[in-house]
mmCIF file of C-alpha atoms and ligand atoms in Angstrom:
data_model
loop_
_atom_site.group_PDB
_atom_site.id
_atom_site.type_symbol
_atom_site.label_atom_id
_atom_site.label_comp_id
_atom_site.label_asym_id
_atom_site.label_seq_id
_atom_site.Cartn_x
_atom_site.Cartn_y
_atom_site.Cartn_z
ATOM 1 C CA UNK R 1 0.127 0.056 -0.076
ATOM 2 C CA UNK R 2 1.197 3.298 -0.866
ATOM 3 C CA UNK R 3 1.982 5.861 1.843
ATOM 4 C CA UNK R 4 1.670 3.451 4.761
ATOM 5 C CA UNK R 5 2.029 4.978 8.056
ATOM 6 C CA UNK R 6 3.864 3.303 10.848
ATOM 7 C CA UNK R 7 3.333 4.326 14.142
ATOM 8 C CA UNK R 8 5.662 4.121 16.788
ATOM 9 C CA UNK R 9 3.562 1.194 18.590
ATOM 10 C CA UNK R 10 3.798 -0.651 15.432
ATOM 11 C CA UNK R 11 7.255 -0.111 14.836
ATOM 12 C CA UNK R 12 8.430 -1.587 18.470
ATOM 13 C CA UNK R 13 6.387 -4.393 17.993
ATOM 14 C CA UNK R 14 7.862 -5.373 14.554
ATOM 15 C CA UNK R 15 11.113 -5.049 16.089
ATOM 16 C CA UNK R 16 10.480 -6.939 19.243
ATOM 17 C CA UNK R 17 12.041 -10.175 17.489
ATOM 18 C CA UNK R 18 15.401 -7.894 17.567
ATOM 19 C CA UNK R 19 15.724 -9.155 21.298
ATOM 20 C CA UNK R 20 14.992 -12.922 20.851
ATOM 21 C CA UNK R 21 15.591 -13.418 24.690
ATOM 22 C CA UNK R 22 13.529 -10.371 25.945
ATOM 23 C CA UNK R 23 9.705 -11.257 26.686
ATOM 24 C CA UNK R 24 8.394 -7.831 25.383
ATOM 25 C CA UNK R 25 9.418 -5.783 28.456
ATOM 26 C CA UNK R 26 11.883 -3.343 26.700
ATOM 27 C CA UNK R 27 9.108 -2.671 24.064
ATOM 28 C CA UNK R 28 6.612 -1.927 26.690
ATOM 29 C CA UNK R 29 9.069 0.655 28.291
ATOM 30 C CA UNK R 30 9.721 2.214 25.027
ATOM 31 C CA UNK R 31 6.035 2.472 24.519
ATOM 32 C CA UNK R 32 5.478 4.129 27.951
ATOM 33 C CA UNK R 33 8.287 6.629 27.668
ATOM 34 C CA UNK R 34 6.313 7.521 23.927
ATOM 35 C CA UNK R 35 3.189 8.039 26.177
ATOM 36 C CA UNK R 36 4.833 10.230 28.869
ATOM 37 C CA UNK R 37 6.407 12.467 25.742
ATOM 38 C CA UNK R 38 2.976 12.983 24.453
ATOM 39 C CA UNK R 39 1.581 14.389 27.741
ATOM 40 C CA UNK R 40 4.679 16.694 28.365
ATOM 41 C CA UNK R 41 4.438 17.571 24.675
ATOM 42 C CA UNK R 42 0.866 18.926 25.487
ATOM 43 C CA UNK R 43 2.217 21.006 28.469
ATOM 44 C CA UNK R 44 5.045 22.240 26.445
ATOM 45 C CA UNK R 45 2.669 23.509 23.844
ATOM 46 C CA UNK R 46 0.652 25.537 26.554
ATOM 47 C CA UNK R 47 3.887 26.979 28.047
ATOM 48 C CA UNK R 48 3.159 30.221 26.296
ATOM 49 C CA UNK R 49 -0.157 30.565 28.229
ATOM 50 C CA UNK R 50 1.730 30.763 31.798
ATOM 51 C CA UNK R 51 0.812 34.749 31.922
ATOM 52 C CA UNK R 52 -2.834 33.758 31.541
ATOM 53 C CA UNK R 53 -2.863 30.596 33.725
ATOM 54 C CA UNK R 54 -0.253 31.744 35.905
ATOM 55 C CA UNK R 55 3.384 31.861 36.533
ATOM 56 C CA UNK R 56 5.438 28.472 36.628
ATOM 57 C CA UNK R 57 6.338 28.444 40.382
ATOM 58 C CA UNK R 58 3.412 30.895 41.272
ATOM 59 C CA UNK R 59 -0.312 30.255 41.370
ATOM 60 C CA UNK R 60 -2.763 29.911 38.653
ATOM 61 C CA UNK R 61 -6.131 31.623 38.719
ATOM 62 C CA UNK R 62 -7.494 28.503 40.640
ATOM 63 C CA UNK R 63 -5.110 29.462 43.360
ATOM 64 C CA UNK R 64 -3.397 26.145 42.639
ATOM 65 C CA UNK R 65 0.579 25.897 42.301
ATOM 66 C CA UNK R 66 1.642 25.999 38.660
ATOM 67 C CA UNK R 67 4.349 23.603 38.606
ATOM 68 C CA UNK R 68 7.734 24.450 37.042
ATOM 69 C CA UNK R 69 7.987 22.421 33.391
ATOM 70 C CA UNK R 70 10.939 20.383 34.157
ATOM 71 C CA UNK R 71 9.320 19.178 37.395
ATOM 72 C CA UNK R 72 6.295 18.409 35.681
ATOM 73 C CA UNK R 73 7.911 16.418 33.090
ATOM 74 C CA UNK R 74 9.945 14.749 35.750
ATOM 75 C CA UNK R 75 6.854 13.345 37.312
ATOM 76 C CA UNK R 76 5.154 12.323 34.209
ATOM 77 C CA UNK R 77 8.001 10.316 33.179
ATOM 78 C CA UNK R 78 8.681 8.806 36.428
ATOM 79 C CA UNK R 79 4.710 8.065 36.863
ATOM 80 C CA UNK R 80 4.774 6.548 33.562
ATOM 81 C CA UNK R 81 7.786 4.187 34.030
ATOM 82 C CA UNK R 82 6.196 3.446 37.491
ATOM 83 C CA UNK R 83 2.944 2.304 36.249
ATOM 84 C CA UNK R 84 4.570 0.406 33.268
ATOM 85 C CA UNK R 85 6.171 -1.991 35.628
ATOM 86 C CA UNK R 86 9.323 -2.593 33.640
ATOM 87 C CA UNK R 87 11.508 -0.287 35.416
ATOM 88 C CA UNK R 88 13.404 -0.823 38.788
ATOM 89 C CA UNK R 89 14.666 2.515 39.648
ATOM 90 C CA UNK R 90 15.227 5.852 37.934
ATOM 91 C CA UNK R 91 18.188 8.155 37.849
ATOM 92 C CA UNK R 92 17.144 11.675 36.827
ATOM 93 C CA UNK R 93 18.737 15.128 36.650
ATOM 94 C CA UNK R 94 15.871 16.376 39.015
ATOM 95 C CA UNK R 95 16.742 14.247 41.773
ATOM 96 C CA UNK R 96 19.715 13.906 43.802
ATOM 97 C CA UNK R 97 19.451 10.495 44.701
ATOM 98 C CA UNK R 98 17.889 7.545 43.078
ATOM 99 C CA UNK R 99 14.013 7.146 42.766
ATOM 100 C CA UNK R 100 13.447 3.832 43.379
ATOM 101 C CA UNK R 101 10.091 2.365 41.853
ATOM 102 C CA UNK R 102 8.506 0.488 44.500
ATOM 103 C CA UNK R 103 4.975 -0.696 42.970
ATOM 104 C CA UNK R 104 3.749 -4.387 42.918
ATOM 105 C CA UNK R 105 4.088 -4.493 39.152
ATOM 106 C CA UNK R 106 7.739 -3.343 39.194
ATOM 107 C CA UNK R 107 8.964 -5.720 41.821
ATOM 108 C CA UNK R 108 11.034 -7.838 39.615
ATOM 109 C CA UNK R 109 11.469 -5.165 37.030
ATOM 110 C CA UNK R 110 14.416 -5.628 34.995
ATOM 111 C CA UNK R 111 15.550 -2.041 33.521
ATOM 112 C CA UNK R 112 17.374 1.129 35.052
ATOM 113 C CA UNK R 113 16.437 4.075 33.292
ATOM 114 C CA UNK R 114 18.417 7.220 33.360
ATOM 115 C CA UNK R 115 16.648 10.597 32.236
ATOM 116 C CA UNK R 116 17.258 14.143 31.729
ATOM 117 C CA UNK R 117 13.128 14.922 31.575
ATOM 118 C CA UNK R 118 13.526 18.475 30.277
ATOM 119 C CA UNK R 119 16.892 19.562 28.500
ATOM 120 C CA UNK R 120 17.355 23.118 27.558
ATOM 121 C CA UNK R 121 15.154 24.364 30.192
ATOM 122 C CA UNK R 122 16.272 27.854 29.904
ATOM 123 C CA UNK R 123 14.431 28.036 26.634
ATOM 124 C CA UNK R 124 11.101 27.093 27.920
ATOM 125 C CA UNK R 125 9.719 30.659 28.213
ATOM 126 C CA UNK R 126 10.928 31.763 24.949
ATOM 127 C CA UNK R 127 9.482 29.307 22.442
ATOM 128 C CA UNK R 128 12.716 27.522 21.511
ATOM 129 C CA UNK R 129 13.388 23.920 21.150
ATOM 130 C CA UNK R 130 13.697 21.819 24.305
ATOM 131 C CA UNK R 131 13.975 18.114 24.888
ATOM 132 C CA UNK R 132 13.901 15.079 26.761
ATOM 133 C CA UNK R 133 16.954 12.428 26.924
ATOM 134 C CA UNK R 134 16.788 8.909 28.199
ATOM 135 C CA UNK R 135 19.110 5.957 28.509
ATOM 136 C CA UNK R 136 17.991 2.288 29.768
ATOM 137 C CA UNK R 137 20.180 -0.410 31.059
ATOM 138 C CA UNK R 138 19.636 -4.002 32.123
ATOM 139 C CA UNK R 139 19.738 -4.975 35.716
ATOM 140 C CA UNK R 140 22.747 -7.233 36.472
ATOM 141 C CA UNK R 141 21.962 -8.575 39.719
ATOM 142 C CA UNK R 142 18.823 -8.974 41.783
ATOM 143 C CA UNK R 143 19.886 -7.711 45.140
ATOM 144 C CA UNK R 144 18.376 -4.429 45.943
ATOM 145 C CA UNK R 145 21.522 -3.097 47.588
ATOM 146 C CA UNK R 146 23.396 -2.960 44.468
ATOM 147 C CA UNK R 147 20.942 -0.704 42.479
ATOM 148 C CA UNK R 148 23.249 2.033 42.671
ATOM 149 C CA UNK R 149 26.506 0.578 41.552
ATOM 150 C CA UNK R 150 24.465 -0.926 38.644
ATOM 151 C CA UNK R 151 23.574 2.732 37.406
ATOM 152 C CA UNK R 152 27.311 3.344 36.988
ATOM 153 C CA UNK R 153 27.540 0.842 33.973
ATOM 154 C CA UNK R 154 29.520 2.165 31.076
ATOM 155 C CA UNK R 155 27.492 3.642 28.091
ATOM 156 C CA UNK R 156 28.311 0.622 26.020
ATOM 157 C CA UNK R 157 25.826 -1.422 28.336
ATOM 158 C CA UNK R 158 23.051 0.631 27.421
ATOM 159 C CA UNK R 159 19.893 -1.407 25.759
ATOM 160 C CA UNK R 160 18.051 1.675 24.269
ATOM 161 C CA UNK R 161 18.429 5.315 24.264
ATOM 162 C CA UNK R 162 16.827 8.143 22.769
ATOM 163 C CA UNK R 163 15.476 11.703 22.889
ATOM 164 C CA UNK R 164 12.249 13.626 22.370
ATOM 165 C CA UNK R 165 12.376 17.048 20.692
ATOM 166 C CA UNK R 166 9.511 19.505 21.108
ATOM 167 C CA UNK R 167 10.400 21.763 18.348
ATOM 168 C CA UNK R 168 8.612 23.100 15.252
ATOM 169 C CA UNK R 169 7.471 19.662 15.440
ATOM 170 C CA UNK R 170 7.846 16.975 18.116
ATOM 171 C CA UNK R 171 9.869 13.978 17.433
ATOM 172 C CA UNK R 172 11.302 10.972 19.127
ATOM 173 C CA UNK R 173 14.350 9.336 18.019
ATOM 174 C CA UNK R 174 16.001 6.311 19.554
ATOM 175 C CA UNK R 175 18.362 3.354 19.117
ATOM 176 C CA UNK R 176 18.324 -0.248 20.600
ATOM 177 C CA UNK R 177 21.626 -0.951 18.911
ATOM 178 C CA UNK R 178 20.348 -1.562 15.342
ATOM 179 C CA UNK R 179 20.638 1.763 13.804
ATOM 180 C CA UNK R 180 18.608 5.011 14.892
ATOM 181 C CA UNK R 181 14.994 5.532 13.832
ATOM 182 C CA UNK R 182 13.068 8.944 14.097
ATOM 183 C CA UNK R 183 9.435 9.443 14.553
ATOM 184 C CA UNK R 184 7.296 12.759 14.251
ATOM 185 C CA UNK R 185 4.273 13.326 16.306
ATOM 186 C CA UNK R 186 1.147 13.657 14.244
ATOM 187 C CA UNK R 187 -1.133 15.740 16.313
ATOM 188 C CA UNK R 188 -4.380 15.016 14.472
ATOM 189 C CA UNK R 189 -4.006 11.467 15.315
ATOM 190 C CA UNK R 190 -1.793 11.658 18.721
ATOM 191 C CA UNK R 191 0.713 9.094 17.224
ATOM 192 C CA UNK R 192 4.342 9.276 16.617
ATOM 193 C CA UNK R 193 4.993 8.167 13.058
ATOM 194 C CA UNK R 194 7.897 6.726 11.453
ATOM 195 C CA UNK R 195 9.497 9.509 9.467
ATOM 196 C CA UNK R 196 13.271 9.189 9.655
ATOM 197 C CA UNK R 197 14.154 5.408 9.022
ATOM 198 C CA UNK R 198 17.688 4.421 9.624
ATOM 199 C CA UNK R 199 19.310 7.871 10.189
ATOM 200 C CA UNK R 200 22.986 8.209 9.002
ATOM 201 C CA UNK R 201 24.872 11.422 9.740
ATOM 202 C CA UNK R 202 27.035 12.902 7.393
ATOM 203 C CA UNK R 203 30.782 11.851 7.732
ATOM 204 C CA UNK R 204 31.555 15.719 7.885
ATOM 205 C CA UNK R 205 29.534 18.985 7.897
ATOM 206 C CA UNK R 206 29.991 22.546 8.181
ATOM 207 C CA UNK R 207 28.442 23.424 11.629
ATOM 208 C CA UNK R 208 30.069 24.022 14.681
ATOM 209 C CA UNK R 209 27.921 24.510 17.824
ATOM 210 C CA UNK R 210 29.745 25.593 21.122
ATOM 211 C CA UNK R 211 29.092 28.469 23.595
ATOM 212 C CA UNK R 212 31.523 30.815 22.518
ATOM 213 C CA UNK R 213 30.987 33.308 24.841
ATOM 214 C CA UNK R 214 33.015 30.929 27.265
ATOM 215 C CA UNK R 215 35.883 31.026 24.632
ATOM 216 C CA UNK R 216 38.204 32.679 26.874
ATOM 217 C CA UNK R 217 38.041 29.756 29.549
ATOM 218 C CA UNK R 218 38.501 27.155 27.132
ATOM 219 C CA UNK R 219 42.065 25.187 26.732
ATOM 220 C CA UNK R 220 44.280 26.181 24.049
ATOM 221 C CA UNK R 221 43.498 23.072 22.038
ATOM 222 C CA UNK R 222 39.803 23.741 21.935
ATOM 223 C CA UNK R 223 40.620 27.350 21.015
ATOM 224 C CA UNK R 224 42.918 26.425 18.306
ATOM 225 C CA UNK R 225 40.168 23.945 16.602
ATOM 226 C CA UNK R 226 37.791 26.778 16.856
ATOM 227 C CA UNK R 227 40.089 29.245 15.276
ATOM 228 C CA UNK R 228 40.489 26.490 12.344
ATOM 229 C CA UNK R 229 36.826 26.345 12.147
ATOM 230 C CA UNK R 230 36.754 29.941 11.256
ATOM 231 C CA UNK R 231 39.537 30.172 8.795
ATOM 232 C CA UNK R 232 38.820 30.406 4.915
ATOM 233 C CA UNK R 233 39.538 27.145 3.285
ATOM 234 C CA UNK R 234 37.736 26.150 -0.158
ATOM 235 C CA UNK R 235 38.511 22.581 0.015
ATOM 236 C CA UNK R 236 37.240 21.641 3.309
ATOM 237 C CA UNK R 237 33.980 24.202 3.400
ATOM 238 C CA UNK R 238 35.505 26.575 5.828
ATOM 239 C CA UNK R 239 34.763 28.828 7.518
ATOM 240 C CA UNK R 240 31.914 26.628 9.198
ATOM 241 C CA UNK R 241 28.806 28.214 10.234
ATOM 242 C CA UNK R 242 28.244 28.721 14.022
ATOM 243 C CA UNK R 243 25.025 27.330 15.279
ATOM 244 C CA UNK R 244 24.119 27.271 18.983
ATOM 245 C CA UNK R 245 20.581 26.853 20.433
ATOM 246 C CA UNK R 246 21.529 26.116 23.845
ATOM 247 C CA UNK R 247 19.322 23.097 24.101
ATOM 248 C CA UNK R 248 21.736 20.001 23.710
ATOM 249 C CA UNK R 249 18.813 17.951 22.379
ATOM 250 C CA UNK R 250 17.908 20.630 19.621
ATOM 251 C CA UNK R 251 21.689 21.227 18.646
ATOM 252 C CA UNK R 252 22.683 17.674 18.493
ATOM 253 C CA UNK R 253 19.600 16.905 16.458
ATOM 254 C CA UNK R 254 20.235 19.288 13.728
ATOM 255 C CA UNK R 255 23.963 18.364 13.555
ATOM 256 C CA UNK R 256 22.816 14.577 13.403
ATOM 257 C CA UNK R 257 20.922 15.317 10.347
ATOM 258 C CA UNK R 258 22.811 17.958 8.621
ATOM 259 C CA UNK R 259 26.459 17.166 9.978
ATOM 260 C CA UNK R 260 28.470 18.888 12.222
ATOM 261 C CA UNK R 261 30.107 19.090 15.583
ATOM 262 C CA UNK R 262 28.557 20.161 19.116
ATOM 263 C CA UNK R 263 31.215 20.766 21.798
ATOM 264 C CA UNK R 264 30.806 21.535 25.278
ATOM 265 C CA UNK R 265 34.359 21.538 26.785
ATOM 266 C CA UNK R 266 36.006 21.788 29.922
ATOM 267 C CA UNK R 267 36.492 25.078 31.101
ATOM 268 C CA UNK R 268 38.846 26.734 33.765
ATOM 269 C CA UNK R 269 35.857 27.010 36.194
ATOM 270 C CA UNK R 270 34.398 23.739 35.383
ATOM 271 C CA UNK R 271 37.156 21.213 34.475
ATOM 272 C CA UNK R 272 34.798 18.386 33.559
ATOM 273 C CA UNK R 273 32.224 20.773 31.506
ATOM 274 C CA UNK R 274 28.973 21.005 32.219
ATOM 275 C CA UNK R 275 26.888 18.228 30.700
ATOM 276 C CA UNK R 276 25.869 14.828 32.502
ATOM 277 C CA UNK R 277 27.658 11.536 31.526
ATOM 278 C CA UNK R 278 24.540 9.232 32.459
ATOM 279 C CA UNK R 279 21.502 10.969 31.025
ATOM 280 C CA UNK R 280 22.941 13.556 28.390
ATOM 281 C CA UNK R 281 26.226 12.325 26.979
ATOM 282 C CA UNK R 282 25.759 8.432 26.983
ATOM 283 C CA UNK R 283 22.263 8.191 25.300
ATOM 284 C CA UNK R 284 23.529 10.794 22.786
ATOM 285 C CA UNK R 285 26.809 9.145 22.173
ATOM 286 C CA UNK R 286 25.313 5.964 21.497
ATOM 287 C CA UNK R 287 22.840 7.305 18.887
ATOM 288 C CA UNK R 288 25.574 9.429 17.449
ATOM 289 C CA UNK R 289 27.804 6.198 17.110
ATOM 290 C CA UNK R 290 24.608 4.011 15.641
ATOM 291 C CA UNK R 291 24.035 6.743 12.864
ATOM 292 C CA UNK R 292 27.653 6.419 12.069
ATOM 293 C CA UNK R 293 28.835 9.574 14.248
ATOM 294 C CA UNK R 294 31.635 9.469 16.805
ATOM 295 C CA UNK R 295 31.303 11.017 20.596
ATOM 296 C CA UNK R 296 34.453 11.687 22.691
ATOM 297 C CA UNK R 297 35.423 13.668 25.768
ATOM 298 C CA UNK R 298 38.148 15.057 23.755
ATOM 299 C CA UNK R 299 40.244 11.940 24.245
ATOM 300 C CA UNK R 300 38.308 9.039 25.218
ATOM 301 C CA UNK R 301 35.042 7.536 23.977
ATOM 302 C CA UNK R 302 32.368 8.724 25.843
ATOM 303 C CA UNK R 303 30.640 5.187 25.845
ATOM 304 C CA UNK R 304 33.878 3.572 27.363
ATOM 305 C CA UNK R 305 33.924 6.165 30.594
ATOM 306 C CA UNK R 306 33.488 4.017 33.889
ATOM 307 C CA UNK R 307 30.862 6.465 35.675
ATOM 308 C CA UNK R 308 31.683 7.134 39.325
ATOM 309 C CA UNK R 309 28.686 8.792 40.443
ATOM 310 C CA UNK R 310 24.993 9.371 39.302
ATOM 311 C CA UNK R 311 25.430 13.058 38.164
ATOM 312 C CA UNK R 312 29.112 12.821 36.944
ATOM 313 C CA UNK R 313 29.716 15.853 34.205
ATOM 314 C CA UNK R 314 32.127 15.107 31.478
ATOM 315 C CA UNK R 315 33.592 17.405 28.381
ATOM 316 C CA UNK R 316 31.646 16.473 25.011
ATOM 317 C CA UNK R 317 32.521 16.473 21.655
ATOM 318 C CA UNK R 318 29.721 14.841 19.376
ATOM 319 C CA UNK R 319 28.730 14.709 15.834
ATOM 320 C CA UNK R 320 30.267 13.915 12.325
ATOM 321 C CA UNK R 321 33.243 11.516 12.917
ATOM 322 C CA UNK R 322 35.865 13.440 10.596
ATOM 323 C CA UNK R 323 34.945 16.912 12.754
ATOM 324 C CA UNK R 324 35.454 14.758 16.129
ATOM 325 C CA UNK R 325 38.520 13.319 15.058
ATOM 326 C CA UNK R 326 39.919 16.806 13.950
ATOM 327 C CA UNK R 327 38.743 18.421 17.379
ATOM 328 C CA UNK R 328 40.515 15.594 19.269
ATOM 329 C CA UNK R 329 43.593 15.907 17.152
ATOM 330 C CA UNK R 330 43.792 19.820 18.013
ATOM 331 C CA UNK R 331 42.891 18.823 21.745
ATOM 332 C CA UNK R 332 45.793 16.474 22.004
ATOM 333 C CA UNK R 333 48.356 18.910 20.177
ATOM 334 C CA UNK R 334 47.269 21.205 22.948
ATOM 335 C CA UNK R 335 46.827 24.096 20.142
HETATM 336 P P1 AHG T 401 19.439 21.370 31.379
HETATM 337 O O1 AHG T 401 18.223 22.432 30.638
HETATM 338 O O2 AHG T 401 18.891 20.241 31.113
HETATM 339 O O3 AHG T 401 19.749 21.679 32.553
HETATM 340 O O4 AHG T 401 20.565 21.383 30.238
HETATM 341 C C1 AHG T 401 21.005 22.422 29.592
HETATM 342 C C2 AHG T 401 22.527 22.194 29.118
HETATM 343 C C3 AHG T 401 22.254 21.796 27.521
HETATM 344 O O5 AHG T 401 20.803 21.536 27.174
HETATM 345 C C4 AHG T 401 22.788 22.958 26.705
HETATM 346 O O6 AHG T 401 23.232 22.619 25.419
HETATM 347 C C5 AHG T 401 23.591 23.537 27.780
HETATM 348 O O7 AHG T 401 23.264 23.580 28.954
HETATM 349 C C6 AHG T 401 23.781 24.983 27.560
HETATM 350 O O8 AHG T 401 24.718 25.647 28.556
HETATM 351 P P2 AHG T 401 25.281 27.117 28.217
HETATM 352 O O9 AHG T 401 24.193 27.665 28.622
HETATM 353 O O10 AHG T 401 26.511 27.203 29.358
HETATM 354 O O11 AHG T 401 25.696 27.106 27.040
HETATM 355 MN MN1 MN T 402 20.127 18.867 29.854
HETATM 356 MN MN1 MN T 403 17.117 19.087 32.232
#
């Protein structure tokens, strides 16, 4: 049939055979994330109405407390993961400690979820794209006492990872290690529909994305790479264009499709950069690699870093493989 639409739900069921030993739990978990994303999307679209309905953090016309959107998103995702019954605990940017999911259905749950419920939150009030990032691991042992250490698995152990971008349209992009697929939300039917099958990122591009306001604080190698990006050179298409939204998901998504590099390096004040390994860098690193891209901390592959704590930060160089390799070269030579 021409123009056959594949919904996220159908696609997940079709791909269940990719996991011969799974009993459908991972598929159900992904479906639950899709449902929570639709609920958060609805609220994100209403964000412009806060002036009428009440300021986030203050109270609305009914005198009820209006939640900040990142707190709301966190609650929605945790609730969806809790009621689904496949998740044993959640590590979230919004919670200092692990959130154990202690419901009857999740007693023997096999999966651990790391999440940045709302990424780019400084852009919420100004109608700029924001996102959600998630990463899923399988539990290794059954003893509850070991849960924290099980969250500290390397990114190579992820079983699924993805993001939702609430942009000019809303998309969910994810991988289970067999390529990357993107689904666009069709609001008229309320379904994510396969729109970007088997995404591959260009091996090089002409976009670099970095907060250049921090230039003075970057190490010499990063400064030298950025100056190189700005040089004129016909053969390599330089100078590159500078594009920086300030929402990691949105900057990453654009570069994934068009080709480019996103950098959040270490600075003098923040030697490990700003971004979090578990729920920002690892999931996007795996998606980048699955699309033919590359992700590094300037030296090492992101996915091979052994995490030491839940909210650990790492510098991030991610995107088209040739561009990341070139940036690493400048970093190693120190300028
Ligand atoms: P979050 O909103 O989840 O705290 O993440 C913000 C992150 C990321 O989305 C973005 O790329 C980066 O912070 C921007 O930081 P700067 O303002 O320092 O450039
Ligand atoms: Mn974030
Ligand atoms: Mn966030």
